[in-house]
CSV table of C-alpha atoms in Angstrom, one decimal:
chain,number,residue,atom,x,y,z
A,12,MET,CA,40.1,-25.9,4.1
A,13,ASN,CA,36.4,-26.7,3.7
A,14,LYS,CA,35.7,-23.1,2.3
A,15,LEU,CA,38.6,-23.4,-0.1
A,16,LYS,CA,37.2,-26.9,-1.3
A,17,LEU,CA,33.6,-25.6,-1.8
A,18,LYS,CA,34.9,-22.6,-3.8
A,19,LEU,CA,37.1,-24.8,-6.1
A,20,GLU,CA,34.2,-27.2,-6.7
A,21,GLU,CA,32.2,-24.2,-7.7
A,22,ILE,CA,34.6,-22.5,-10.0
A,23,ILE,CA,36.5,-25.3,-11.7
A,24,ASP,CA,35.1,-26.8,-15.0
A,25,PHE,CA,35.4,-30.5,-14.4
A,26,GLU,CA,34.4,-31.4,-17.7
A,27,LEU,CA,37.9,-29.9,-18.9
A,28,SER,CA,39.9,-31.5,-16.1
A,29,PRO,CA,42.5,-34.1,-16.6
A,30,SER,CA,42.2,-37.5,-15.3
A,31,ARG,CA,43.5,-37.5,-11.9
A,32,ILE,CA,45.5,-39.8,-9.6
A,33,LEU,CA,45.9,-39.2,-5.8
A,34,LEU,CA,49.0,-37.3,-5.1
A,35,THR,CA,50.5,-37.5,-1.7
A,36,LYS,CA,51.9,-34.6,0.3
A,37,ASN,CA,55.4,-36.2,-0.2
A,38,ASP,CA,54.8,-36.1,-4.2
A,39,ILE,CA,54.1,-32.5,-3.8
A,40,GLN,CA,56.9,-31.6,-1.4
A,41,ASP,CA,59.3,-33.5,-3.9
A,42,VAL,CA,58.3,-30.9,-6.8
A,43,ALA,CA,58.6,-28.1,-4.3
A,44,LYS,CA,62.1,-29.2,-3.3
A,45,ARG,CA,63.1,-29.8,-7.1
A,46,TYR,CA,62.5,-26.1,-7.6
A,47,LYS,CA,63.8,-24.8,-4.1
A,48,LEU,CA,60.2,-23.9,-3.0
A,49,THR,CA,58.0,-24.4,-0.3
A,50,PHE,CA,54.3,-24.4,-0.5
A,51,PRO,CA,51.6,-23.3,1.9
A,52,GLU,CA,49.2,-25.8,3.2
A,53,ASN,CA,46.3,-24.5,1.2
A,54,TYR,CA,48.2,-24.6,-1.9
A,55,ILE,CA,49.2,-28.0,-1.2
A,56,PHE,CA,45.7,-28.9,-0.5
A,57,TYR,CA,44.8,-27.6,-4.1
A,58,LEU,CA,47.8,-29.6,-5.8
A,59,GLN,CA,46.8,-32.8,-4.0
A,60,PHE,CA,43.1,-33.0,-4.8
A,61,PHE,CA,42.8,-30.6,-8.0
A,62,GLY,CA,45.3,-29.2,-10.5
A,63,ASN,CA,45.7,-28.4,-14.3
A,64,ASP,CA,42.1,-26.8,-13.9
A,65,TYR,CA,40.3,-24.5,-16.2
A,66,VAL,CA,38.2,-22.0,-14.6
A,67,LYS,CA,34.4,-22.1,-15.5
A,68,ASP,CA,33.1,-19.7,-18.1
A,69,ASN,CA,31.9,-16.3,-16.5
A,70,TYR,CA,33.8,-16.6,-13.3
A,71,VAL,CA,36.1,-13.7,-12.8
A,72,PHE,CA,38.7,-12.9,-10.3
A,73,THR,CA,38.0,-9.8,-8.1
A,74,PRO,CA,41.3,-8.5,-6.6
A,75,ILE,CA,40.9,-7.5,-2.8
A,76,ILE,CA,43.3,-4.6,-3.1
A,77,GLU,CA,42.6,-1.1,-5.1
A,78,LEU,CA,44.6,-1.4,-8.2
A,79,PRO,CA,46.1,1.3,-10.3
A,80,LYS,CA,43.5,2.6,-13.0
A,81,HIS,CA,45.2,1.2,-16.1
A,82,ILE,CA,45.1,-2.4,-14.5
A,83,ARG,CA,41.9,-1.9,-12.6
A,84,ASP,CA,40.0,-1.4,-15.8
A,85,SER,CA,41.2,-4.8,-17.2
A,86,HIS,CA,39.0,-7.8,-17.2
A,87,PHE,CA,40.3,-10.3,-14.8
A,88,ASP,CA,39.7,-13.5,-16.7
A,89,ILE,CA,41.9,-16.2,-15.3
A,90,SER,CA,41.6,-19.1,-17.5
A,91,ALA,CA,43.7,-21.8,-16.0
A,92,ILE,CA,45.4,-22.8,-12.5
A,93,PHE,CA,48.4,-24.9,-12.8
A,94,GLY,CA,48.7,-28.5,-11.4
A,95,LEU,CA,51.0,-31.4,-11.1
A,96,TYR,CA,49.2,-33.7,-13.7
A,97,ASP,CA,50.7,-34.4,-17.2
A,98,GLY,CA,49.3,-32.2,-20.1
A,99,VAL,CA,48.3,-28.4,-20.4
A,100,ASN,CA,48.5,-26.2,-17.4
A,101,ASN,CA,51.4,-28.3,-15.8
A,102,LEU,CA,53.1,-26.3,-12.9
A,103,GLU,CA,56.5,-27.9,-13.5
A,104,ILE,CA,56.5,-26.9,-17.2
A,105,GLU,CA,55.7,-23.5,-16.3
A,106,LEU,CA,58.1,-23.2,-13.4
A,107,LYS,CA,60.9,-24.4,-16.0
A,108,THR,CA,59.9,-22.0,-18.9
A,109,LYS,CA,58.8,-18.9,-17.1
A,110,ARG,CA,61.5,-18.6,-14.4
A,111,GLU,CA,63.9,-16.5,-16.5
A,112,PHE,CA,61.2,-13.8,-17.2
A,113,LEU,CA,59.6,-13.6,-13.7
A,114,PRO,CA,60.9,-11.6,-10.7
A,115,VAL,CA,63.1,-14.0,-8.8
A,116,ASN,CA,60.8,-13.8,-5.8
A,117,LEU,CA,57.7,-15.2,-7.6
A,118,PHE,CA,56.6,-18.4,-9.4
A,119,PRO,CA,53.6,-18.8,-11.6
A,120,ILE,CA,50.4,-20.6,-10.2
A,121,ALA,CA,47.9,-19.5,-12.9
A,122,ASP,CA,47.3,-18.3,-16.5
A,123,PHE,CA,46.0,-14.7,-16.9
A,124,GLY,CA,45.8,-14.7,-20.5
A,125,GLY,CA,47.8,-12.9,-23.2
A,126,GLY,CA,51.3,-14.0,-21.6
A,127,ASP,CA,50.4,-12.5,-18.2
A,128,LEU,CA,50.4,-14.7,-14.9
A,129,VAL,CA,49.3,-15.1,-11.6
A,130,CYS,CA,52.2,-15.7,-9.3
A,131,MET,CA,52.8,-16.6,-5.7
A,132,ASP,CA,55.7,-15.0,-3.7
A,133,LYS,CA,58.2,-17.6,-2.5
A,134,GLU,CA,58.4,-16.3,1.0
A,135,ASN,CA,55.2,-14.9,2.2
A,136,TYR,CA,52.9,-16.5,-0.3
A,137,LYS,CA,51.0,-13.6,-1.3
A,138,ILE,CA,49.5,-13.4,-4.8
A,139,TYR,CA,50.5,-11.2,-7.7
A,140,LEU,CA,49.5,-10.6,-11.1
A,141,TRP,CA,52.6,-10.3,-13.4
A,142,PHE,CA,52.2,-8.3,-16.6
A,143,HIS,CA,54.7,-9.1,-19.3
A,144,GLU,CA,54.5,-5.9,-21.1
A,145,GLU,CA,54.6,-3.4,-18.2
A,146,ASN,CA,57.7,-1.3,-17.4
A,147,GLU,CA,60.1,-3.0,-14.8
A,148,GLY,CA,58.9,-2.1,-11.3
A,149,GLU,CA,55.2,-1.8,-12.5
A,150,ASP,CA,55.1,-5.4,-13.7
A,151,VAL,CA,53.6,-7.0,-10.6
A,152,CYS,CA,50.5,-5.9,-8.6
A,153,LEU,CA,49.6,-7.6,-5.2
A,154,VAL,CA,46.0,-8.9,-5.6
A,155,ALA,CA,45.5,-11.5,-2.7
A,156,GLU,CA,46.9,-12.0,0.7
A,157,ASN,CA,47.1,-15.8,0.1
A,158,PHE,CA,46.1,-18.8,-2.2
A,159,GLU,CA,42.8,-19.3,-0.3
A,160,ASP,CA,41.8,-15.5,-0.7
A,161,PHE,CA,42.8,-15.7,-4.4
A,162,ILE,CA,40.4,-18.7,-4.8
A,163,ILE,CA,37.5,-17.3,-2.7
A,164,ASN,CA,37.6,-14.0,-4.8
A,165,PHE,CA,36.3,-15.7,-7.9
A,166,ASN,CA,32.7,-14.5,-8.7
A,167,PHE,CA,30.1,-15.4,-11.2
A,168,GLU,CA,29.6,-12.5,-13.7
A,169,LYS,CA,26.4,-12.9,-15.5
A,170,PRO,CA,27.0,-12.6,-19.1
A,171,LYS,CA,26.0,-9.3,-20.8
A,172,GLN,CA,23.0,-9.6,-22.9
A,173,PHE,CA,22.8,-7.5,-26.2
A,174,ASP,CA,19.7,-6.3,-27.6
A,175,LEU,CA,20.6,-6.8,-31.5
A,176,ASP,CA,17.4,-5.1,-32.5
A,177,SER,CA,18.7,-1.9,-31.0
A,178,ILE,CA,22.0,-1.8,-32.9
A,179,GLN,CA,22.2,0.3,-36.0
A,180,LEU,CA,24.9,0.4,-38.7
A,181,HIS,CA,25.7,3.6,-40.5
A,182,PHE,CA,28.0,3.6,-43.5
A,183,SER,CA,29.5,6.5,-45.2
A,184,PRO,CA,28.0,7.3,-48.6
A,185,GLU,CA,31.2,6.1,-50.1
A,186,LEU,CA,31.2,2.7,-48.5
A,187,ASP,CA,27.6,2.3,-49.1
A,188,MET,CA,28.0,3.0,-52.7
A,189,ALA,CA,31.1,0.6,-53.0
A,190,LEU,CA,28.8,-2.3,-51.1
A,191,LYS,CA,25.9,-1.7,-53.6
A,192,LYS,CA,28.3,-2.0,-56.5
A,193,ALA,CA,29.9,-5.2,-55.2
A,194,ALA,CA,26.6,-6.6,-54.5
A,195,GLU,CA,25.3,-6.1,-58.2
A,196,LYS,CA,27.9,-8.8,-59.2
A,197,TYR,CA,25.9,-11.2,-57.4
A,198,GLU,CA,22.5,-10.2,-58.1
A,199,ARG,CA,22.6,-11.6,-61.8
């Protein structure tokens, strides 16, 4: 668990984290039982000591499995990992509100943005991306073998620097003329 703990401490934005109380394994097991779930030990560890967390800027998830091209070209910006604390990114709220949309074998564990979710399989604990706008049967994609692999595969991605001096704007003659006429009103 030490590797998992270190990676969580690296990627979580603690400035945005909720106030925490120590949750016991029994607290977590009670939640699992309410939703007819079992959680693997590494996920219980996360829920016990972390939760409702935002991922730091510039940390991007890298799937360990080759994805279909239309998905591979996506940016894997996972913004939040659900937990058991009150407030935003609450796992129980997500379990209640998303269960009718998700395949029956999955439950949500993180926000992938735009309505898409990161989910865990209820039986084998593998991690999937669920795409809410894809065709049925193509709406899930395996991305990690387990929760720890999911967390370990977040990597810092250096922000792209743009050279603003090299940017050139070209207007059509018609647009250029329209902008000049509009500017004349304000020159007086």
